[in-house]
PDB file of C-alpha atoms in Angstrom:
ATOM      1  CA  GLY A  21       0.000   0.000   0.000  1.00 33.00           C
ATOM      2  CA  GLU A  22       0.997   3.648  -0.189  1.00 33.00           C
ATOM      3  CA  SER A  23       3.060   4.927   2.716  1.00 35.00           C
ATOM      4  CA  VAL A  24       5.438   7.653   3.796  1.00 40.00           C
ATOM      5  CA  GLY A  25       9.117   6.878   3.355  1.00 40.00           C
ATOM      6  CA  LEU A  26      12.521   8.476   3.888  1.00 40.00           C
ATOM      7  CA  HIS A  27      15.555   8.629   1.608  1.00 43.00           C
ATOM      8  CA  LEU A  28      18.318   8.487   4.211  1.00 46.00           C
ATOM      9  CA  PRO A  29      18.311   6.483   7.413  1.00 81.00           C
ATOM     10  CA  THR A  30      21.295   8.367   8.932  1.00 89.00           C
ATOM     11  CA  LEU A  31      22.640  11.863   8.340  1.00 92.00           C
ATOM     12  CA  SER A  32      25.905  13.033   9.939  1.00 94.00           C
ATOM     13  CA  VAL A  33      26.768  16.741   9.977  1.00 95.00           C
ATOM     14  CA  GLN A  34      29.141  19.110  11.707  1.00 96.00           C
ATOM     15  CA  GLU A  35      27.917  21.657  14.213  1.00 96.00           C
ATOM     16  CA  GLY A  36      27.034  24.868  12.436  1.00 96.00           C
ATOM     17  CA  ASP A  37      26.222  23.196   9.117  1.00 96.00           C
ATOM     18  CA  ASN A  38      22.776  23.265   7.611  1.00 96.00           C
ATOM     19  CA  SER A  39      20.954  19.897   7.594  1.00 96.00           C
ATOM     20  CA  ILE A  40      18.410  18.657   5.114  1.00 96.00           C
ATOM     21  CA  ILE A  41      16.252  15.641   5.877  1.00 95.00           C
ATOM     22  CA  ASN A  42      14.102  14.259   3.087  1.00 93.00           C
ATOM     23  CA  CYS A  43      10.840  12.394   2.897  1.00 93.00           C
ATOM     24  CA  ALA A  44       8.937  10.949  -0.043  1.00 92.00           C
ATOM     25  CA  TYR A  45       5.236  10.248  -0.039  1.00 89.00           C
ATOM     26  CA  SER A  46       3.201   8.387  -2.594  1.00 82.00           C
ATOM     27  CA  ASN A  47      -0.419   9.318  -1.894  1.00 87.00           C
ATOM     28  CA  SER A  48      -1.517  12.312  -3.956  1.00 87.00           C
ATOM     29  CA  ALA A  49      -4.509  12.737  -1.634  1.00 89.00           C
ATOM     30  CA  SER A  50      -2.235  13.648   1.288  1.00 90.00           C
ATOM     31  CA  ASP A  51      -3.003  17.213   2.287  1.00 91.00           C
ATOM     32  CA  TYR A  52      -1.154  17.759   5.552  1.00 92.00           C
ATOM     33  CA  PHE A  53       2.379  16.936   6.636  1.00 94.00           C
ATOM     34  CA  ILE A  54       4.174  17.098   9.953  1.00 94.00           C
ATOM     35  CA  TRP A  55       7.777  16.768  11.028  1.00 96.00           C
ATOM     36  CA  TYR A  56       8.500  15.260  14.435  1.00 95.00           C
ATOM     37  CA  LYS A  57      11.748  15.076  16.393  1.00 96.00           C
ATOM     38  CA  GLN A  58      12.384  12.146  18.718  1.00 93.00           C
ATOM     39  CA  GLU A  59      15.265  12.308  21.154  1.00 91.00           C
ATOM     40  CA  SER A  60      16.570   9.184  22.803  1.00 86.00           C
ATOM     41  CA  GLY A  61      14.209   7.975  25.522  1.00 84.00           C
ATOM     42  CA  LYS A  62      11.488  10.465  24.678  1.00 89.00           C
ATOM     43  CA  GLY A  63       8.310  10.608  22.669  1.00 92.00           C
ATOM     44  CA  PRO A  64       8.090  12.369  19.297  1.00 93.00           C
ATOM     45  CA  GLN A  65       7.862  16.159  19.540  1.00 94.00           C
ATOM     46  CA  PHE A  66       6.083  18.332  16.989  1.00 93.00           C
ATOM     47  CA  ILE A  67       8.494  20.541  15.047  1.00 95.00           C
ATOM     48  CA  ILE A  68       6.637  22.065  12.132  1.00 96.00           C
ATOM     49  CA  ASP A  69       3.761  21.323   9.802  1.00 94.00           C
ATOM     50  CA  ILE A  70       2.631  22.314   6.331  1.00 95.00           C
ATOM     51  CA  ARG A  71      -0.603  22.015   4.397  1.00 93.00           C
ATOM     52  CA  SER A  72      -0.720  21.045   0.750  1.00 93.00           C
ATOM     53  CA  ASN A  73      -1.779  24.534  -0.332  1.00 94.00           C
ATOM     54  CA  MET A  74       1.680  25.781   0.676  1.00 95.00           C
ATOM     55  CA  ASP A  75       5.162  25.159  -0.732  1.00 96.00           C
ATOM     56  CA  LYS A  76       7.220  26.436   2.153  1.00 97.00           C
ATOM     57  CA  ARG A  77       6.858  27.187   5.822  1.00 97.00           C
ATOM     58  CA  GLN A  78       9.438  28.558   8.198  1.00 97.00           C
ATOM     59  CA  GLY A  79       9.880  28.216  11.921  1.00 94.00           C
ATOM     60  CA  GLN A  80      12.696  28.977  14.273  1.00 92.00           C
ATOM     61  CA  ARG A  81      15.824  27.602  12.497  1.00 95.00           C
ATOM     62  CA  VAL A  82      13.651  25.122  10.616  1.00 97.00           C
ATOM     63  CA  THR A  83      12.039  25.261   7.194  1.00 98.00           C
ATOM     64  CA  VAL A  84       9.772  22.709   5.575  1.00 97.00           C
ATOM     65  CA  LEU A  85       9.530  22.537   1.805  1.00 97.00           C
ATOM     66  CA  LEU A  86       6.796  20.684  -0.040  1.00 97.00           C
ATOM     67  CA  ASN A  87       7.062  19.703  -3.688  1.00 95.00           C
ATOM     68  CA  LYS A  88       3.732  18.222  -4.677  1.00 93.00           C
ATOM     69  CA  THR A  89       4.837  17.568  -8.237  1.00 93.00           C
ATOM     70  CA  VAL A  90       7.335  14.936  -7.159  1.00 93.00           C
ATOM     71  CA  LYS A  91       5.645  14.154  -3.825  1.00 93.00           C
ATOM     72  CA  HIS A  92       8.636  15.197  -1.781  1.00 94.00           C
ATOM     73  CA  LEU A  93       8.960  16.851   1.595  1.00 95.00           C
ATOM     74  CA  SER A  94      12.099  18.163   3.244  1.00 97.00           C
ATOM     75  CA  LEU A  95      13.086  19.575   6.614  1.00 97.00           C
ATOM     76  CA  GLN A  96      15.920  22.086   6.664  1.00 98.00           C
ATOM     77  CA  ILE A  97      17.646  22.879   9.944  1.00 97.00           C
ATOM     78  CA  ALA A  98      19.871  25.942   9.916  1.00 97.00           C
ATOM     79  CA  ALA A  99      23.080  26.122  11.944  1.00 97.00           C
ATOM     80  CA  THR A 100      22.667  22.601  13.284  1.00 97.00           C
ATOM     81  CA  GLN A 101      23.534  22.174  16.948  1.00 96.00           C
ATOM     82  CA  PRO A 102      24.430  19.066  18.975  1.00 95.00           C
ATOM     83  CA  GLY A 103      21.005  19.320  20.606  1.00 95.00           C
ATOM     84  CA  ASP A 104      19.460  18.696  17.211  1.00 96.00           C
ATOM     85  CA  SER A 105      20.770  15.133  17.264  1.00 95.00           C
ATOM     86  CA  ALA A 106      17.687  12.935  17.173  1.00 93.00           C
ATOM     87  CA  VAL A 107      15.500  10.850  14.914  1.00 92.00           C
ATOM     88  CA  TYR A 108      13.273  12.907  12.645  1.00 94.00           C
ATOM     89  CA  PHE A 109       9.982  11.556  11.310  1.00 91.00           C
ATOM     90  CA  CYS A 110       7.692  12.880   8.662  1.00 93.00           C
ATOM     91  CA  ALA A 111       4.001  12.060   8.877  1.00 93.00           C
ATOM     92  CA  GLU A 112       1.172  12.588   6.448  1.00 92.00           C
ATOM     93  CA  ASN A 113      -2.550  12.909   6.714  1.00 90.00           C
ATOM     94  CA  ILE A 114      -4.599  11.721   3.795  1.00 83.00           C
ATOM     95  CA  SER A 115      -7.592  13.912   3.062  1.00 77.00           C
ATOM     96  CA  GLY A 116     -10.732  12.372   4.546  1.00 73.00           C
ATOM     97  CA  TYR A 117      -8.855  10.172   6.982  1.00 75.00           C
ATOM     98  CA  SER A 118      -8.536  10.917  10.668  1.00 75.00           C
ATOM     99  CA  THR A 119      -5.144   9.382  11.335  1.00 87.00           C
ATOM    100  CA  LEU A 120      -1.505  10.046  10.474  1.00 89.00           C
ATOM    101  CA  THR A 121       0.849   7.744   8.606  1.00 89.00           C
ATOM    102  CA  PHE A 122       4.449   7.934   9.786  1.00 90.00           C
ATOM    103  CA  GLY A 123       7.697   7.419   7.958  1.00 87.00           C
ATOM    104  CA  LYS A 124      10.372   5.197   9.436  1.00 84.00           C
ATOM    105  CA  GLY A 125      12.644   8.057  10.547  1.00 88.00           C
ATOM    106  CA  THR A 126      16.084   9.510   9.832  1.00 91.00           C
ATOM    107  CA  MET A 127      18.767   9.672  12.477  1.00 91.00           C
ATOM    108  CA  LEU A 128      20.550  13.047  12.536  1.00 94.00           C
ATOM    109  CA  LEU A 129      23.977  12.997  14.189  1.00 93.00           C
ATOM    110  CA  VAL A 130      25.649  16.338  14.897  1.00 95.00           C
ATOM    111  CA  SER A 131      29.358  16.400  15.671  1.00 94.00           C
ATOM    112  CA  PRO A 132      30.876  19.275  17.687  1.00 89.00           C
TER     113      PRO A 132
ATOM    114  CA  ASP B   6       5.402  16.464  26.764  1.00 48.00           C
ATOM    115  CA  ALA B   7       4.357  16.686  30.415  1.00 68.00           C
ATOM    116  CA  ASP B   8       0.727  17.219  29.353  1.00 92.00           C
ATOM    117  CA  VAL B   9       0.564  13.594  28.239  1.00 96.00           C
ATOM    118  CA  THR B  10       1.750  11.054  30.791  1.00 96.00           C
ATOM    119  CA  GLN B  11       2.166   7.314  30.529  1.00 97.00           C
ATOM    120  CA  THR B  12       2.506   4.671  33.220  1.00 97.00           C
ATOM    121  CA  PRO B  13       4.514   2.603  33.688  1.00 97.00           C
ATOM    122  CA  ARG B  14       7.580   3.930  31.859  1.00 96.00           C
ATOM    123  CA  ASN B  15       9.209   0.513  31.808  1.00 96.00           C
ATOM    124  CA  ARG B  16       7.754  -2.948  32.289  1.00 96.00           C
ATOM    125  CA  ILE B  17       9.153  -6.437  32.020  1.00 97.00           C
ATOM    126  CA  THR B  18       6.663  -9.271  32.002  1.00 96.00           C
ATOM    127  CA  LYS B  19       6.335 -12.913  31.039  1.00 97.00           C
ATOM    128  CA  THR B  20       4.529 -14.572  28.176  1.00 97.00           C
ATOM    129  CA  GLY B  21       0.848 -15.071  28.902  1.00 97.00           C
ATOM    130  CA  LYS B  22       0.518 -12.302  31.481  1.00 97.00           C
ATOM    131  CA  ARG B  23      -2.106  -9.569  31.208  1.00 96.00           C
ATOM    132  CA  ILE B  24      -0.652  -6.093  31.011  1.00 96.00           C
ATOM    133  CA  MET B  25      -2.266  -2.678  31.117  1.00 97.00           C
ATOM    134  CA  LEU B  26      -0.582   0.512  29.984  1.00 98.00           C
ATOM    135  CA  GLU B  27      -2.175   3.778  31.008  1.00 98.00           C
ATOM    136  CA  CYS B  28      -2.258   7.196  29.435  1.00 98.00           C
ATOM    137  CA  SER B  29      -3.527  10.436  30.922  1.00 97.00           C
ATOM    138  CA  GLN B  30      -3.646  13.914  29.431  1.00 97.00           C
ATOM    139  CA  THR B  31      -4.298  17.395  30.729  1.00 96.00           C
ATOM    140  CA  LYS B  32      -4.474  19.035  27.302  1.00 93.00           C
ATOM    141  CA  GLY B  33      -8.254  18.798  27.157  1.00 93.00           C
ATOM    142  CA  HIS B  34      -8.055  17.018  23.826  1.00 93.00           C
ATOM    143  CA  ASP B  35     -10.872  14.815  22.583  1.00 92.00           C
ATOM    144  CA  ARG B  36      -8.853  12.383  20.538  1.00 93.00           C
ATOM    145  CA  MET B  37      -6.385   9.825  21.856  1.00 96.00           C
ATOM    146  CA  TYR B  38      -4.205   7.239  20.143  1.00 96.00           C
ATOM    147  CA  TRP B  39      -2.004   4.267  20.956  1.00 98.00           C
ATOM    148  CA  TYR B  40       1.049   3.448  18.822  1.00 97.00           C
ATOM    149  CA  ARG B  41       3.845   0.943  19.010  1.00 96.00           C
ATOM    150  CA  GLN B  42       7.333   1.668  17.767  1.00 92.00           C
ATOM    151  CA  ASP B  43       9.760  -1.011  16.624  1.00 87.00           C
ATOM    152  CA  PRO B  44      13.260  -0.433  15.244  1.00 77.00           C
ATOM    153  CA  GLY B  45      13.120   0.109  11.503  1.00 72.00           C
ATOM    154  CA  LEU B  46       9.332   0.105  11.382  1.00 75.00           C
ATOM    155  CA  GLY B  47       8.416   3.548  12.655  1.00 82.00           C
ATOM    156  CA  LEU B  48       5.182   4.251  14.510  1.00 91.00           C
ATOM    157  CA  ARG B  49       2.228   1.988  13.876  1.00 93.00           C
ATOM    158  CA  LEU B  50      -1.285   2.754  15.061  1.00 95.00           C
ATOM    159  CA  ILE B  51      -2.913   0.216  17.370  1.00 97.00           C
ATOM    160  CA  TYR B  52      -6.188   1.876  18.410  1.00 97.00           C
ATOM    161  CA  TYR B  53      -7.663   5.337  18.522  1.00 96.00           C
ATOM    162  CA  SER B  54     -10.601   7.071  20.138  1.00 96.00           C
ATOM    163  CA  PHE B  55     -12.344  10.298  19.190  1.00 92.00           C
ATOM    164  CA  ASP B  56     -14.351  10.573  22.384  1.00 91.00           C
ATOM    165  CA  VAL B  57     -15.354   8.524  25.398  1.00 92.00           C
ATOM    166  CA  LYS B  58     -17.868   6.401  23.480  1.00 86.00           C
ATOM    167  CA  ASP B  59     -15.721   5.919  20.403  1.00 94.00           C
ATOM    168  CA  ILE B  60     -13.118   3.177  19.832  1.00 96.00           C
ATOM    169  CA  ASN B  61     -11.491   2.393  16.479  1.00 95.00           C
ATOM    170  CA  LYS B  62      -9.023  -0.256  15.400  1.00 95.00           C
ATOM    171  CA  GLY B  63      -5.786   0.847  13.856  1.00 94.00           C
ATOM    172  CA  GLU B  64      -3.303  -0.913  11.635  1.00 91.00           C
ATOM    173  CA  ILE B  65      -2.204  -3.548  14.183  1.00 95.00           C
ATOM    174  CA  SER B  66      -4.980  -4.063  16.741  1.00 96.00           C
ATOM    175  CA  ASP B  67      -4.773  -7.878  17.015  1.00 96.00           C
ATOM    176  CA  GLY B  68      -3.707  -8.949  20.507  1.00 96.00           C
ATOM    177  CA  TYR B  69      -4.606  -5.580  22.043  1.00 97.00           C
ATOM    178  CA  SER B  70      -7.664  -3.956  23.549  1.00 97.00           C
ATOM    179  CA  VAL B  71      -8.357  -0.447  24.818  1.00 98.00           C
ATOM    180  CA  SER B  72     -10.616   1.388  27.206  1.00 97.00           C
ATOM    181  CA  ARG B  73     -11.471   5.084  27.170  1.00 96.00           C
ATOM    182  CA  GLN B  74     -12.480   5.567  30.780  1.00 88.00           C
ATOM    183  CA  ALA B  75     -12.814   9.329  30.552  1.00 95.00           C
ATOM    184  CA  GLN B  76     -11.871  12.091  28.147  1.00 95.00           C
ATOM    185  CA  ALA B  77      -8.474  12.333  29.804  1.00 96.00           C
ATOM    186  CA  LYS B  78      -7.678   8.622  30.117  1.00 97.00           C
ATOM    187  CA  PHE B  79      -7.035   5.946  27.524  1.00 98.00           C
ATOM    188  CA  SER B  80      -5.602   2.569  28.524  1.00 98.00           C
ATOM    189  CA  LEU B  81      -4.112  -0.182  26.387  1.00 98.00           C
ATOM    190  CA  SER B  82      -4.288  -3.840  27.446  1.00 98.00           C
ATOM    191  CA  LEU B  83      -2.431  -6.893  26.294  1.00 97.00           C
ATOM    192  CA  GLU B  84      -4.687  -9.755  27.361  1.00 92.00           C
ATOM    193  CA  SER B  85      -2.006 -12.413  27.001  1.00 96.00           C
ATOM    194  CA  ALA B  86       1.385 -10.918  26.267  1.00 96.00           C
ATOM    195  CA  ILE B  87       3.714 -12.560  23.752  1.00 97.00           C
ATOM    196  CA  PRO B  88       7.389 -11.819  23.015  1.00 96.00           C
ATOM    197  CA  ASN B  89       6.725 -10.117  19.692  1.00 95.00           C
ATOM    198  CA  GLN B  90       4.793  -7.457  21.585  1.00 97.00           C
ATOM    199  CA  THR B  91       8.083  -6.264  23.005  1.00 96.00           C
ATOM    200  CA  ALA B  92       8.267  -2.657  21.827  1.00 94.00           C
ATOM    201  CA  LEU B  93       7.997   1.001  22.764  1.00 95.00           C
ATOM    202  CA  TYR B  94       4.404   2.107  23.205  1.00 97.00           C
ATOM    203  CA  PHE B  95       3.303   5.700  22.786  1.00 97.00           C
ATOM    204  CA  CYS B  96       0.082   7.452  23.590  1.00 98.00           C
ATOM    205  CA  ALA B  97      -0.848  10.589  21.667  1.00 96.00           C
ATOM    206  CA  THR B  98      -3.634  13.171  21.730  1.00 95.00           C
ATOM    207  CA  SER B  99      -5.097  15.662  19.316  1.00 92.00           C
ATOM    208  CA  ASP B 100      -7.621  18.469  19.416  1.00 88.00           C
ATOM    209  CA  ARG B 101     -10.861  18.279  17.443  1.00 77.00           C
ATOM    210  CA  MET B 102     -10.197  21.782  16.159  1.00 76.00           C
ATOM    211  CA  ASN B 103      -6.766  20.758  14.876  1.00 72.00           C
ATOM    212  CA  THR B 104      -7.178  17.043  14.504  1.00 66.00           C
ATOM    213  CA  ASP B 105      -4.100  16.384  12.422  1.00 76.00           C
ATOM    214  CA  THR B 106      -1.448  17.462  14.902  1.00 86.00           C
ATOM    215  CA  GLN B 107      -0.790  14.792  17.496  1.00 91.00           C
ATOM    216  CA  TYR B 108       1.099  15.288  20.771  1.00 93.00           C
ATOM    217  CA  PHE B 109       2.914  12.331  22.246  1.00 95.00           C
ATOM    218  CA  GLY B 110       3.596  11.010  25.707  1.00 96.00           C
ATOM    219  CA  PRO B 111       7.057   9.883  26.847  1.00 95.00           C
ATOM    220  CA  GLY B 112       6.465   6.234  26.012  1.00 95.00           C
ATOM    221  CA  THR B 113       6.422   2.885  27.804  1.00 96.00           C
ATOM    222  CA  ARG B 114       9.131   0.349  27.123  1.00 95.00           C
ATOM    223  CA  LEU B 115       7.572  -3.118  27.362  1.00 97.00           C
ATOM    224  CA  THR B 116       9.591  -6.317  27.346  1.00 96.00           C
ATOM    225  CA  VAL B 117       7.837  -9.674  27.151  1.00 97.00           C
ATOM    226  CA  LEU B 118      10.042 -12.605  28.075  1.00 96.00           C
TER     227      LEU B 118
END
């Protein structure tokens, strides 16, 4: 069946670099997307979301880009810090459904 | 998120035992969810509830049951635990006015021997 997926299971960056985490989705009826951050031993935390009527949304140090043509979602983290080290999940909501479908996650490792 | 709490945080049990995991929330949200997380498989939905009288099966409900005792409480039971139910279990909540954004508890690590 159709599901959310991720390109890279692990991303290693240096402190201060910009990080880009990618996510592909296959359901064209998906109309809402969320990025979550999960630190070791904790539950997923909401980072940022975007609706399908938008291409870009910015938060504090984070930007989400949505390319509906190729069904691709990305999370950009500016000036990555060691505290950003975590697993990042994308999730999608399919229009008309009441639940989220989660990707498998990408581990972001930030070196000092 | 301190607004969503789960008990216990860790549990080790034996095959065949009945286990209950509890979730409470102070966010005032109507909707509550139970997920399990396994390495390499991401979060999978077990059950969800949109209000006290509403219970819905998720992707992997076999071997589990739930009870929505009140708006703020949603418990997950394993009637007869088996080793492949060893996993991290998360409770989540969402608001009817913003139903797509879910907020998660800290998780329960369950080991079935």
